[in-house]
Amino acid sequence: MTQTLQSAKGLRLIAHFDLCTGCEICQLVCSERLFGGFNPRLAALRIEHRRENLVHEPILCEQCHNPFCQNVCPVQAISLDEDTGARVIDPDTCIGCGLCASYCPRQVIVQDRESGKSVKCDLCNGDPLCVRACPTGALELIVQGGDHA
Amino acid sequence: MPKAWMGKFLFVDLGSGSSWTQEVPDWMRSKLMGGKAFGAKLLTDLTPAGCDPFAPENPLMIMTGPLTGTSAPSMRGCVVTKSPLTGTFLDSYFGGYFSPEVKYAGYDGIIILGQAQEPVYLWIDDDRVEVRPAAHLWGQDALEANAAVKSELNDETVKILSIGPAGENRVLYSLISCEYNRQAGRGGAGAVMGSKHLKAIAVRGTNTVTIHDPEAFRAAVIQANADLEKSEDVQAMRDGGTAPAVDFANETGLLPSRNFQDGSFEKASNLSDIGQSKHLWLNSAACLGCPIRCSKMGAVRTGKYAGFITDIVEYESAALMGSNLGISDVRAVAHLVKLCDRFGMDSMSTGGVIGFAMEAGERGLLESPDGISLEFGNVQAAEYLIRSIAFVDNDLGKLLAQGVKRAAAALGGDASAFAQHVKGLESPAWGPRGAAGTGLAFMTADRGGCHQRGLPAPLEVTGGEWEGKPVQALAVEGKADMLIQMQNYLAGTDALVKCDFGGFGVQPETYAALLSAATGERHTADEFDRLGERIWNLTRNFNLREGLNPADDTLPKRFMQDPLPSGPNKGHRFSAQDMAFMLKDYYSLRGWDQAGRPTEETLKKVGVQDLPKFEKSS
């Protein structure tokens, strides 16, 4: 079995854009976990506000089957966490080149201002803070593919 | 420095184009917290007495609070300046996304001084501050300018304040547009921005707001959210924002109808959540960090005005631009309010001004322009007046751009008898004949005719309880005491800077727990009352210094002279004796002398006198 097929059996974050109010509480709690302080720009997910805030669309890390971040990483710092299905960055290996962030099709990889290293969604080890914090149920964690038992 | 605050103010002098930062002194943090209190102190210390609001010396300040930008629910920011409409202290609050961005850029507040020679906009990218040319943006409406600045900076995520043509033309009740659908609406901050030739302020911030004790803070946020969920008022805001208040005010006789001639309107439900749900709403939207989501976003899809996006027509605008003008088509009201938002003028004051003009037209005091009949119910006339005011391109526009107080003085005759304002600020949409404490609230609000500095009306007209006793709507005893407690608490929490709707749910103990965890300093539930009292004396002192006449602690003449013609308060008006009784009680409880001036003893007791002067360094 190839690695990409394995990754299809994992946890996935999905968004119901029609329930999103654009409050960015998901980004606030994510930024605090990743960087120890609040700023929605420093979250591993984002919201596109459209049409004068009539529409809010959460943009999430899809833990891609064909992960550009992993493909472009020159030092193989990104790998599949087989427990969760998340693509995770090993901070000890990451050299902070920023290639993963610049080629992420969803633009949801951020860089630590101090270390320069990349940080991405790791699904909070299977219990994402963003899902817990969302006041409307616009974010959901699902098990994708295969046996849910 | 304690956590949560960023520790510095950004100063920009548009005259020289220079900018610098100054540390927020420890005494300011410990004695004044942020927001309204920082603004009141800075305005007092930075402004020369008697300063013309349009002079370069009048600062335009954007202030945040210690919890702004954190996950504490429902925090906001405020604009503070000297109002060109009232000539006194002005604080105007706004939600949205801008004030957190100020903190992420590294500042607790932005203080803009001076006046640019040519139109400019300000670009604040963390610690990089640029004054950029804006001649190409001058004349654009507030939303066009917002889009143009984003496009020029090639970043859709920068946060922007902007003004429209009304602000450029110094219409005295111009607003600052705080994207989207949020405004620093009242009192003319947009005209001060226009007088500085400042079209927009764009901010991008990449710092974090940090917390002293993250674990305790998370627990306090959980408590704050639980407080919100428990509140019926908050649930009502979540369902319908402030729109249901149209029906409530109509049933209780508080709704302004035809320039406050009446207290009820036959088609009120067309304008309330009932009409708006049917014709406008599609979705709920929230400010940054707010689980309440009081915004009901939608669009006018059909009919004569079809084809634009609109937020909820919140209560004040629905009433002042709807029933107050005798207009019952909610799509037309949304259209008129959207014009105000785009041109950058306060839809509350504009509604008051148009209501005044329509009544003056009907009474023959004001001549209708060609093809336009100044009469209640005429949407076309309202639109004509909005355009005339924003662009100040005809005599009627010039007259009305000054607000109802000055327009009535210019018109003469008995025009002042139906000019609905307190101290120059047009009345909010609560006709208080039938709610005595609400009248006192308008008489004493620090920025003039305002409903957000304590609003006893809902308690008064529903027979609610205050401190365990039923509140009698028409009683004058005890109203000063009740109102002062409301004013103090609201002012104290406006230093936070909290959203009023969040304050419906979040308890004082919870705010204190959030603050204690965030800053690492000990905060208590009762300190907001004390801080509010300090603020209330600071702003009173400033207003008196700027020439406020305490005789202006009064109500629009209509509320004293004209008994309400219908509704549950039929026949009621304010008597001079009732007003004098409440005001005397109020001054006495505030520790002010009989002329409404804080005594030396009071200033000492509340900690105003011992505050050092804030000195700017350049």
Short mmCIF file of C-alpha atoms in Angstrom, two decimals, chain B residues 150-380:
data_model
loop_
_atom_site.label_atom_id
_atom_site.label_comp_id
_atom_site.label_asym_id
_atom_site.label_seq_id
_atom_site.Cartn_x
_atom_site.Cartn_y
_atom_site.Cartn_z
CA LYS B 150 -6.59 46.79 -0.28
CA SER B 151 -5.93 46.55 -3.96
CA GLU B 152 -3.09 49.06 -3.79
CA LEU B 153 -1.47 47.21 -0.89
CA ASN B 154 -2.13 43.93 -2.70
CA ASP B 155 -3.52 42.32 0.45
CA GLU B 156 -7.17 41.57 1.08
CA THR B 157 -6.44 40.89 4.74
CA VAL B 158 -5.32 44.38 5.83
CA LYS B 159 -7.86 46.04 8.09
CA ILE B 160 -9.10 49.47 7.17
CA LEU B 161 -10.86 52.52 8.57
CA SER B 162 -12.09 54.94 5.94
CA ILE B 163 -14.26 57.98 5.43
CA GLY B 164 -16.61 58.89 2.61
CA PRO B 165 -17.44 62.22 0.96
CA ALA B 166 -19.34 63.38 4.07
CA GLY B 167 -16.19 63.19 6.18
CA GLU B 168 -14.17 64.92 3.47
CA ASN B 169 -16.77 67.68 3.39
CA ARG B 170 -16.79 67.93 7.20
CA VAL B 171 -20.45 67.12 7.61
CA LEU B 172 -20.59 67.45 11.38
CA TYR B 173 -22.01 63.96 11.95
CA SER B 174 -19.72 62.05 9.62
CA LEU B 175 -18.69 58.57 10.64
CA ILE B 176 -15.63 56.40 10.29
CA SER B 177 -16.35 53.20 8.39
CA CYS B 178 -14.82 50.18 10.13
CA GLU B 179 -15.17 47.40 7.64
CA TYR B 180 -17.64 45.94 7.13
CA ASN B 181 -20.96 47.13 8.48
CA ARG B 182 -19.31 48.53 11.58
CA GLN B 183 -19.00 52.24 12.16
CA ALA B 184 -17.63 54.69 14.67
CA GLY B 185 -20.92 56.37 14.00
CA ARG B 186 -21.82 59.13 16.37
CA GLY B 187 -20.57 62.64 16.94
CA GLY B 188 -18.56 63.38 13.81
CA ALA B 189 -15.25 61.52 14.18
CA GLY B 190 -15.30 61.14 10.38
CA ALA B 191 -15.33 64.92 9.97
CA VAL B 192 -12.27 65.22 12.24
CA MET B 193 -10.57 62.61 10.05
CA GLY B 194 -11.60 64.59 6.97
CA SER B 195 -10.26 67.81 8.48
CA LYS B 196 -6.89 66.07 8.74
CA HIS B 197 -7.14 65.12 5.03
CA LEU B 198 -6.89 61.52 6.15
CA LYS B 199 -8.92 59.26 3.88
CA ALA B 200 -8.09 55.89 5.41
CA ILE B 201 -5.99 54.00 7.93
CA ALA B 202 -4.76 50.55 6.93
CA VAL B 203 -3.19 48.19 9.45
CA ARG B 204 -1.53 44.80 9.28
CA GLY B 205 -0.14 43.22 12.42
CA THR B 206 1.85 40.04 12.93
CA ASN B 207 2.55 40.17 16.68
CA THR B 208 0.63 38.15 19.23
CA VAL B 209 -1.34 39.30 22.24
CA THR B 210 -0.01 37.22 25.08
CA ILE B 211 -1.57 36.10 28.32
CA HIS B 212 -0.02 35.86 31.78
CA ASP B 213 -1.75 32.64 32.85
CA PRO B 214 -3.11 30.84 29.77
CA GLU B 215 -4.75 28.04 31.72
CA ALA B 216 -6.68 30.37 34.03
CA PHE B 217 -7.55 32.51 31.02
CA ARG B 218 -9.01 29.55 29.14
CA ALA B 219 -11.13 28.73 32.17
CA ALA B 220 -12.34 32.35 32.35
CA VAL B 221 -13.21 32.32 28.63
CA ILE B 222 -15.26 29.15 29.18
CA GLN B 223 -17.04 30.94 32.02
CA ALA B 224 -17.63 34.05 29.86
CA ASN B 225 -19.14 31.92 27.11
CA ALA B 226 -21.32 30.15 29.67
CA ASP B 227 -22.47 33.57 30.95
CA LEU B 228 -23.44 34.50 27.40
CA GLU B 229 -25.32 31.27 26.80
CA LYS B 230 -27.30 31.77 30.01
CA SER B 231 -28.51 35.24 29.04
CA GLU B 232 -31.92 35.56 27.42
CA ASP B 233 -30.91 38.99 26.10
CA VAL B 234 -27.91 37.46 24.35
CA GLN B 235 -30.08 34.71 22.85
CA ALA B 236 -32.42 37.39 21.54
CA MET B 237 -29.47 39.25 19.97
CA ARG B 238 -28.35 35.99 18.36
CA ASP B 239 -31.79 35.43 16.88
CA GLY B 240 -32.60 38.89 15.62
CA GLY B 241 -29.97 41.43 16.63
CA THR B 242 -31.62 44.64 17.80
CA ALA B 243 -34.40 44.53 15.20
CA PRO B 244 -37.08 43.08 17.57
CA ALA B 245 -36.71 46.29 19.60
CA VAL B 246 -38.80 48.05 16.92
CA ASP B 247 -41.90 46.13 17.97
CA PHE B 248 -40.99 46.40 21.65
CA ALA B 249 -40.54 50.18 21.47
CA ASN B 250 -43.73 50.51 19.46
CA GLU B 251 -45.79 48.59 22.00
CA THR B 252 -44.33 50.52 24.90
CA GLY B 253 -44.75 53.92 23.25
CA LEU B 254 -41.02 54.68 22.99
CA LEU B 255 -40.65 54.43 19.22
CA PRO B 256 -39.90 57.72 17.46
CA SER B 257 -42.58 58.39 14.91
CA ARG B 258 -42.55 61.38 12.52
CA ASN B 259 -39.77 63.30 14.23
CA PHE B 260 -40.86 62.13 17.69
CA GLN B 261 -44.33 63.64 17.29
CA ASP B 262 -45.65 60.25 18.37
CA GLY B 263 -44.39 57.18 20.23
CA SER B 264 -45.84 54.49 18.03
CA PHE B 265 -45.99 53.71 14.33
CA GLU B 266 -48.77 51.80 12.62
CA LYS B 267 -46.44 49.71 10.46
CA ALA B 268 -43.67 49.07 12.98
CA SER B 269 -43.48 45.32 12.32
CA ASN B 270 -42.58 46.01 8.69
CA LEU B 271 -39.33 47.44 10.08
CA SER B 272 -38.65 44.92 12.83
CA ASP B 273 -37.18 41.41 12.62
CA ILE B 274 -40.47 40.36 11.06
CA GLY B 275 -40.09 42.59 7.99
CA GLN B 276 -36.33 42.22 7.87
CA SER B 277 -36.41 38.40 8.02
CA LYS B 278 -38.75 38.36 5.09
CA HIS B 279 -37.09 40.94 2.88
CA LEU B 280 -33.41 41.10 3.85
CA TRP B 281 -31.73 38.47 5.97
CA LEU B 282 -29.71 35.52 4.71
CA ASN B 283 -27.07 34.77 7.29
CA SER B 284 -25.53 35.64 10.65
CA ALA B 285 -22.13 37.27 10.97
CA ALA B 286 -19.90 38.07 13.91
CA CYS B 287 -17.14 40.44 14.92
CA LEU B 288 -13.72 38.97 15.68
CA GLY B 289 -13.89 36.68 18.70
CA CYS B 290 -17.63 37.00 19.26
CA PRO B 291 -19.96 34.03 19.62
CA ILE B 292 -23.10 36.22 19.71
CA ARG B 293 -23.21 36.94 15.92
CA CYS B 294 -25.80 39.74 16.17
CA SER B 295 -25.22 40.77 12.55
CA LYS B 296 -27.92 39.52 10.21
CA MET B 297 -26.40 39.81 6.79
CA GLY B 298 -28.58 39.91 3.75
CA ALA B 299 -29.42 41.74 0.58
CA VAL B 300 -32.18 43.70 -1.03
CA ARG B 301 -32.99 41.27 -3.82
CA THR B 302 -36.16 42.63 -5.33
CA GLY B 303 -38.03 45.87 -5.89
CA LYS B 304 -36.95 49.36 -6.73
CA TYR B 305 -33.75 49.31 -4.66
CA ALA B 306 -32.64 45.77 -5.52
CA GLY B 307 -29.06 44.72 -5.85
CA PHE B 308 -27.07 45.57 -2.75
CA ILE B 309 -25.79 43.79 0.33
CA THR B 310 -26.99 45.03 3.68
CA ASP B 311 -26.35 44.19 7.29
CA ILE B 312 -29.28 44.10 9.68
CA VAL B 313 -30.93 47.49 9.84
CA GLU B 314 -30.27 47.76 13.55
CA TYR B 315 -32.88 49.27 15.83
CA GLU B 316 -31.59 52.84 15.96
CA SER B 317 -31.37 53.14 12.17
CA ALA B 318 -34.62 51.24 11.54
CA ALA B 319 -36.44 53.63 13.85
CA LEU B 320 -34.74 56.92 12.99
CA MET B 321 -34.63 56.33 9.23
CA GLY B 322 -37.94 54.43 9.24
CA SER B 323 -40.75 55.27 11.64
CA ASN B 324 -39.19 58.62 12.47
CA LEU B 325 -39.56 59.56 8.79
CA GLY B 326 -42.91 57.83 8.37
CA ILE B 327 -41.28 55.26 6.06
CA SER B 328 -42.42 51.64 6.42
CA ASP B 329 -40.77 49.89 3.46
CA VAL B 330 -37.78 48.16 5.07
CA ARG B 331 -36.05 47.82 1.71
CA ALA B 332 -36.23 51.59 1.26
CA VAL B 333 -34.90 52.09 4.79
CA ALA B 334 -32.03 49.67 4.11
CA HIS B 335 -31.30 51.64 0.92
CA LEU B 336 -31.18 54.96 2.79
CA VAL B 337 -28.98 53.54 5.56
CA LYS B 338 -26.64 52.02 2.99
CA LEU B 339 -26.30 55.43 1.33
CA CYS B 340 -25.34 56.88 4.72
CA ASP B 341 -22.79 54.09 5.25
CA ARG B 342 -21.26 54.60 1.83
CA PHE B 343 -21.18 58.40 2.01
CA GLY B 344 -19.92 58.07 5.57
CA MET B 345 -22.51 59.76 7.75
CA ASP B 346 -24.20 58.65 10.97
CA SER B 347 -27.57 57.14 10.03
CA MET B 348 -28.93 58.03 13.49
CA SER B 349 -28.14 61.73 13.24
CA THR B 350 -29.08 61.73 9.56
CA GLY B 351 -32.48 60.26 10.42
CA GLY B 352 -32.92 62.94 13.06
CA VAL B 353 -31.91 65.67 10.64
CA ILE B 354 -34.24 64.44 7.88
CA GLY B 355 -37.11 64.10 10.35
CA PHE B 356 -36.48 67.69 11.40
CA ALA B 357 -36.40 68.85 7.76
CA MET B 358 -39.62 67.00 6.91
CA GLU B 359 -41.42 68.54 9.84
CA ALA B 360 -40.03 71.98 8.97
CA GLY B 361 -41.27 71.40 5.41
CA GLU B 362 -44.75 70.42 6.57
CA ARG B 363 -44.88 73.44 8.87
CA GLY B 364 -43.82 75.76 6.07
CA LEU B 365 -40.57 76.78 7.74
CA LEU B 366 -38.46 75.16 5.08
CA GLU B 367 -39.16 75.50 1.38
CA SER B 368 -39.15 72.26 -0.59
CA PRO B 369 -36.65 72.22 -3.43
CA ASP B 370 -37.93 71.81 -7.00
CA GLY B 371 -39.61 68.48 -7.55
CA ILE B 372 -39.05 67.32 -3.97
CA SER B 373 -41.78 67.50 -1.37
CA LEU B 374 -40.46 67.67 2.18
CA GLU B 375 -43.06 65.56 3.92
CA PHE B 376 -43.11 62.44 6.05
CA GLY B 377 -43.14 59.16 4.20
CA ASN B 378 -41.32 60.51 1.16
CA VAL B 379 -38.38 58.20 0.43
CA GLN B 380 -37.33 60.28 -2.56
#
